[in-house]
Amino acid sequence: MIKLPNHIQPDQAVLDQLGDWQAEITGTFAEQSTLAKKKFKSRNTKQNATLRKVKDALTQMCAGARRCVYCEDSIADEVEHIAPKDLYPELTFVWENYVYACGNCNGPKNNKFAVFRRDNNTLQKLNPPDWPKETQPPPGEPVLINPRVDDPMKFALLDLKGTFTFVQLPNTDNAVKQRFEYSFEEVLRLNHQEREFLREAREEAFGDYKARLVEYDKQKHRGVSRDKLDKLIAGIRKKNHPTVWREMQRWQQEGWLAQVDTDLNQLFLDNPEALTW
Ligand SMILES: [Zn+2]
């Protein structure tokens, strides 16, 4: 998971329509929560032009060919509310609260959410049995890492040494550790045994990125045209599992890559421009 670009948004008419729909969500908290579910469901259809444009804009944020922003592997086909609409009905039709996710990530995530309570700074899960259903959350900062706002790479490190699982970053404070555990392990299950295919896919992506960099290096030394090199770079930028590529860059810059893969480390040294792609 990487931080998503924040310059992408649908056109103003779409944002205005979302604003009008949001204004319809009124009443007590329980009423708003019910309305949010009902109204979003009725509008989240293939025929709805506004939602279609929302999905088009969300697609531009996706990794590769419309891959889920969380796992970067499966096709993204569900508009996901980062802060669940049951708990935060005031964010039902708010563009900044949307990402495009796959059913495998979005299904189990469902309406899971948690905050660091402002009154006592403890981690409060907002789902039964920790919190009664359809009850207004207490004020607090979100625990779930939000890739529209947060940089997930400041919370997790991808182990390129062999396991290709996400681990905690060393020397981080307790809140960062809690956010990592809650987001990567508990809610999004990015290391889960049932999703072993994700680990395998990251390992495969590592090999593929390396092969592309080898090819770039070869072509560059053969003196091919700028256009041809740009196509190779675009191929790297468009691939799924962009976290793997960003981690390859980070491991090189931190000086860790030489122990993992000497050849790859040398490729980055010979082609330092690859650190900016
Ligand atoms: Zn996913």
Coordinates of C-alpha atoms and ligand atoms in Angstrom, one line a residue:
M1 CA 0.0 0.0 0.0
I2 CA 1.3 3.4 -1.0
K3 CA 0.2 7.0 -0.5
L4 CA -2.3 7.8 -3.3
P5 CA -1.9 10.9 -5.5
N6 CA -4.0 13.7 -4.2
H7 CA -4.3 15.7 -7.4
I8 CA -6.9 13.3 -8.9
Q9 CA -10.5 14.2 -8.6
P10 CA -13.7 14.1 -10.6
D11 CA -15.0 17.2 -12.3
Q12 CA -16.9 19.9 -10.3
A13 CA -20.3 18.8 -11.4
V14 CA -19.7 15.4 -9.8
L15 CA -18.4 16.9 -6.6
D16 CA -21.5 19.2 -6.5
Q17 CA -23.8 16.3 -7.0
L18 CA -22.1 14.4 -4.2
G19 CA -22.5 17.5 -2.0
D20 CA -26.3 17.6 -2.7
W21 CA -26.7 14.0 -1.9
Q22 CA -24.7 14.4 1.3
A23 CA -27.1 17.2 2.4
E24 CA -30.0 14.7 2.3
I25 CA -28.4 12.7 5.1
T26 CA -30.1 14.3 8.1
G27 CA -31.8 13.4 11.4
T28 CA -30.6 11.7 14.5
F29 CA -27.4 9.6 14.3
A30 CA -29.3 6.3 13.9
E31 CA -31.5 7.9 11.1
Q32 CA -28.4 9.2 9.3
S33 CA -26.7 5.9 9.5
T34 CA -29.7 4.1 8.0
L35 CA -30.2 6.8 5.3
A36 CA -26.5 6.6 4.4
K37 CA -26.7 2.9 3.7
K38 CA -29.9 3.1 1.8
K39 CA -29.0 6.1 -0.4
F40 CA -25.6 5.0 -1.2
K41 CA -26.8 1.5 -2.2
S42 CA -29.6 3.0 -4.5
R43 CA -27.0 5.2 -6.3
N44 CA -24.1 2.9 -6.5
T45 CA -25.3 1.3 -9.8
K46 CA -23.8 0.9 -13.2
Q47 CA -26.5 3.2 -14.6
N48 CA -25.6 6.1 -12.3
A49 CA -23.5 8.6 -14.2
T50 CA -22.1 10.4 -11.1
L51 CA -20.9 7.2 -9.6
R52 CA -19.5 6.1 -12.9
K53 CA -17.4 9.3 -13.0
V54 CA -16.4 8.7 -9.4
K55 CA -15.2 5.2 -10.3
D56 CA -13.3 6.6 -13.3
A57 CA -11.4 9.1 -11.1
L58 CA -10.7 6.4 -8.5
T59 CA -9.4 4.1 -11.3
Q60 CA -6.6 6.7 -12.0
M61 CA -5.4 6.2 -8.4
C62 CA -5.2 2.5 -8.7
A63 CA -2.0 0.5 -9.2
G64 CA -1.5 -1.2 -12.5
A65 CA -4.6 -2.1 -14.5
R66 CA -7.2 -1.0 -12.0
R67 CA -5.7 -3.0 -9.1
C68 CA -7.1 -2.6 -5.6
V69 CA -5.3 0.2 -3.6
Y70 CA -5.0 -2.1 -0.6
C71 CA -3.6 -5.4 -1.9
E72 CA -2.4 -4.0 -5.3
D73 CA -3.3 -7.4 -6.8
S74 CA -7.0 -8.1 -7.4
I75 CA -9.2 -6.1 -9.7
A76 CA -10.7 -3.0 -7.9
D77 CA -14.5 -3.1 -8.4
E78 CA -16.0 -1.7 -5.1
V79 CA -16.2 1.9 -4.1
E80 CA -14.9 1.6 -0.5
H81 CA -15.6 4.1 2.3
I82 CA -12.4 4.4 4.3
A83 CA -14.4 5.6 7.3
P84 CA -17.5 3.3 7.2
K85 CA -20.8 5.1 6.3
D86 CA -22.6 3.3 9.2
L87 CA -20.3 5.0 11.7
Y88 CA -19.6 8.2 9.8
P89 CA -22.8 8.9 7.8
E90 CA -21.5 12.5 7.3
L91 CA -18.8 11.0 5.0
T92 CA -21.1 8.9 2.8
F93 CA -20.9 11.1 -0.3
V94 CA -17.6 12.7 0.3
W95 CA -15.0 12.2 -2.4
E96 CA -12.0 12.2 0.0
N97 CA -13.5 9.2 1.8
Y98 CA -13.4 6.9 -1.2
V99 CA -10.9 4.4 -2.6
Y100 CA -11.3 1.7 -5.2
A101 CA -10.8 -1.8 -3.6
C102 CA -11.3 -5.4 -4.4
G103 CA -14.0 -7.6 -2.8
N104 CA -11.3 -9.7 -1.0
C105 CA -10.1 -6.6 0.9
N106 CA -13.4 -4.7 1.2
G107 CA -15.5 -7.7 2.3
P108 CA -13.7 -8.6 5.5
K109 CA -12.9 -4.9 6.2
N110 CA -16.7 -4.3 6.1
N111 CA -17.4 -1.5 8.6
K112 CA -14.3 -2.1 10.8
F113 CA -12.9 1.1 12.2
A114 CA -11.2 2.4 15.3
V115 CA -10.0 5.6 16.8
F116 CA -7.6 6.8 19.5
R117 CA -10.1 8.3 21.9
R118 CA -9.5 12.0 22.5
D119 CA -10.7 11.7 26.1
N120 CA -8.3 9.0 27.3
N121 CA -6.0 8.3 24.2
T122 CA -6.8 4.6 24.2
L123 CA -7.5 2.6 21.1
Q124 CA -11.3 2.2 20.7
K125 CA -12.5 -0.4 18.2
L126 CA -15.9 0.7 16.9
N127 CA -17.5 -2.6 16.2
P128 CA -19.2 -5.2 18.4
P129 CA -18.3 -6.5 21.0
D130 CA -16.1 -3.4 21.7
W131 CA -18.7 -0.9 20.6
P132 CA -22.5 -1.2 20.2
K133 CA -23.9 -1.2 16.7
E134 CA -25.1 2.0 15.1
T135 CA -23.8 4.1 18.0
Q136 CA -22.1 7.4 17.4
P137 CA -18.3 7.0 17.7
P138 CA -16.5 9.1 20.3
P139 CA -14.2 11.9 19.1
G140 CA -10.7 10.7 18.2
E141 CA -8.1 10.3 15.5
P142 CA -8.5 7.3 13.1
V143 CA -6.3 4.2 13.7
L144 CA -6.8 2.7 10.3
I145 CA -4.1 3.9 7.9
N146 CA -5.8 6.0 5.2
P147 CA -3.7 6.0 1.9
R148 CA -5.5 9.2 0.7
V149 CA -3.9 11.0 3.7
D150 CA -1.2 8.8 5.3
D151 CA 2.0 7.4 3.8
P152 CA 1.6 3.7 4.6
M153 CA 5.3 3.2 4.1
K154 CA 5.9 5.2 7.2
F155 CA 4.1 2.4 9.1
A156 CA 5.3 -0.8 7.5
L157 CA 8.3 -2.2 5.8
L158 CA 8.1 -5.0 3.2
D159 CA 10.6 -7.7 4.0
L160 CA 12.5 -8.2 0.7
K161 CA 14.9 -10.6 2.3
G162 CA 12.6 -13.5 1.5
T163 CA 9.3 -13.5 3.3
F164 CA 7.7 -10.7 1.3
T165 CA 5.4 -9.9 4.3
F166 CA 4.9 -6.5 5.8
V167 CA 6.8 -6.0 9.1
Q168 CA 6.8 -3.1 11.5
L169 CA 9.3 -0.4 10.9
P170 CA 12.1 -0.4 13.5
N171 CA 12.2 2.2 16.2
T172 CA 8.7 3.5 15.9
D173 CA 6.5 4.8 18.7
N174 CA 3.6 2.8 20.1
A175 CA 0.8 4.6 18.1
V176 CA 2.6 3.8 14.9
K177 CA 2.9 0.1 15.9
Q178 CA -0.8 0.0 16.8
R179 CA -1.8 1.5 13.5
F180 CA 0.3 -1.0 11.6
E181 CA -1.2 -4.0 13.5
Y182 CA -4.7 -2.7 13.2
S183 CA -4.5 -1.8 9.5
F184 CA -2.1 -4.3 7.9
E185 CA -2.9 -7.3 10.0
E186 CA -6.4 -7.1 11.5
V187 CA -8.5 -5.1 9.0
L188 CA -6.8 -5.5 5.6
R189 CA -5.1 -8.9 6.3
L190 CA -2.3 -8.1 3.9
N191 CA -0.1 -10.8 5.6
H192 CA -2.8 -13.3 6.3
Q193 CA -2.2 -17.0 5.7
E194 CA -5.4 -17.3 3.8
R195 CA -3.9 -14.8 1.3
E196 CA -0.6 -16.5 0.7
F197 CA -1.1 -15.6 -2.9
L198 CA -0.4 -12.0 -2.0
R199 CA 3.0 -12.9 -0.6
E200 CA 3.8 -15.0 -3.7
A201 CA 2.6 -12.2 -6.0
R202 CA 4.9 -9.7 -4.3
E203 CA 7.9 -12.0 -4.7
E204 CA 7.0 -12.4 -8.4
A205 CA 6.7 -8.6 -8.8
F206 CA 10.1 -8.2 -7.3
G207 CA 11.6 -10.5 -10.0
D208 CA 9.6 -8.8 -12.7
Y209 CA 10.7 -5.3 -11.6
K210 CA 14.3 -6.5 -11.5
A211 CA 14.0 -8.0 -15.0
R212 CA 12.6 -4.7 -16.3
L213 CA 15.5 -2.8 -14.8
V214 CA 18.0 -5.2 -16.3
E215 CA 16.3 -4.6 -19.7
Y216 CA 16.4 -0.8 -19.2
D217 CA 20.1 -1.0 -18.3
K218 CA 20.8 -3.1 -21.4
Q219 CA 18.9 -0.9 -23.8
K220 CA 20.4 2.3 -22.4
H221 CA 23.9 1.0 -22.9
R222 CA 23.0 -0.1 -26.5
G223 CA 22.1 3.6 -27.1
V224 CA 18.4 3.2 -28.0
S225 CA 16.2 6.2 -28.5
R226 CA 14.8 8.3 -25.6
D227 CA 11.3 7.2 -26.7
K228 CA 12.1 3.6 -26.2
L229 CA 13.6 4.1 -22.8
D230 CA 10.6 6.2 -21.8
K231 CA 8.3 3.2 -22.7
L232 CA 10.3 0.9 -20.5
I233 CA 10.0 3.4 -17.6
A234 CA 6.3 3.8 -18.2
G235 CA 6.0 0.0 -18.0
I236 CA 7.6 0.0 -14.5
R237 CA 5.4 2.8 -13.4
K238 CA 2.2 1.1 -14.6
K239 CA 2.8 -2.3 -13.1
N240 CA 0.8 -3.7 -10.2
H241 CA 2.4 -4.1 -6.7
P242 CA 4.0 -0.6 -6.8
T243 CA 4.8 -1.0 -3.1
V244 CA 7.4 -3.7 -4.1
W245 CA 9.1 -1.2 -6.4
R246 CA 9.0 1.6 -3.8
E247 CA 10.5 -0.8 -1.3
M248 CA 13.3 -1.8 -3.7
Q249 CA 14.1 2.0 -4.0
R250 CA 14.0 2.4 -0.2
W251 CA 16.1 -0.7 0.5
Q252 CA 18.7 0.7 -1.9
Q253 CA 18.7 4.1 -0.4
E254 CA 18.9 2.8 3.1
G255 CA 21.9 0.6 2.2
W256 CA 20.1 -2.7 2.8
L257 CA 19.8 -3.9 -0.7
A258 CA 23.4 -5.1 -1.2
Q259 CA 22.8 -7.9 1.4
V260 CA 19.7 -9.0 -0.4
D261 CA 20.7 -8.8 -4.1
T262 CA 24.1 -7.5 -5.1
D263 CA 23.2 -7.4 -8.8
L264 CA 20.1 -5.4 -8.2
N265 CA 22.0 -3.0 -5.9
Q266 CA 24.5 -2.5 -8.7
L267 CA 21.8 -1.8 -11.2
F268 CA 20.5 1.1 -9.1
L269 CA 24.0 2.4 -8.7
D270 CA 24.5 2.3 -12.4
N271 CA 21.1 3.8 -13.1
P272 CA 20.4 6.2 -10.3
E273 CA 17.5 7.8 -12.2
A274 CA 15.6 4.6 -11.4
L275 CA 15.3 5.8 -7.8
T276 CA 12.9 8.6 -8.9
W277 CA 10.5 6.5 -11.0
Ligands
ZN1 ZN -7.6 -5.9 -2.5

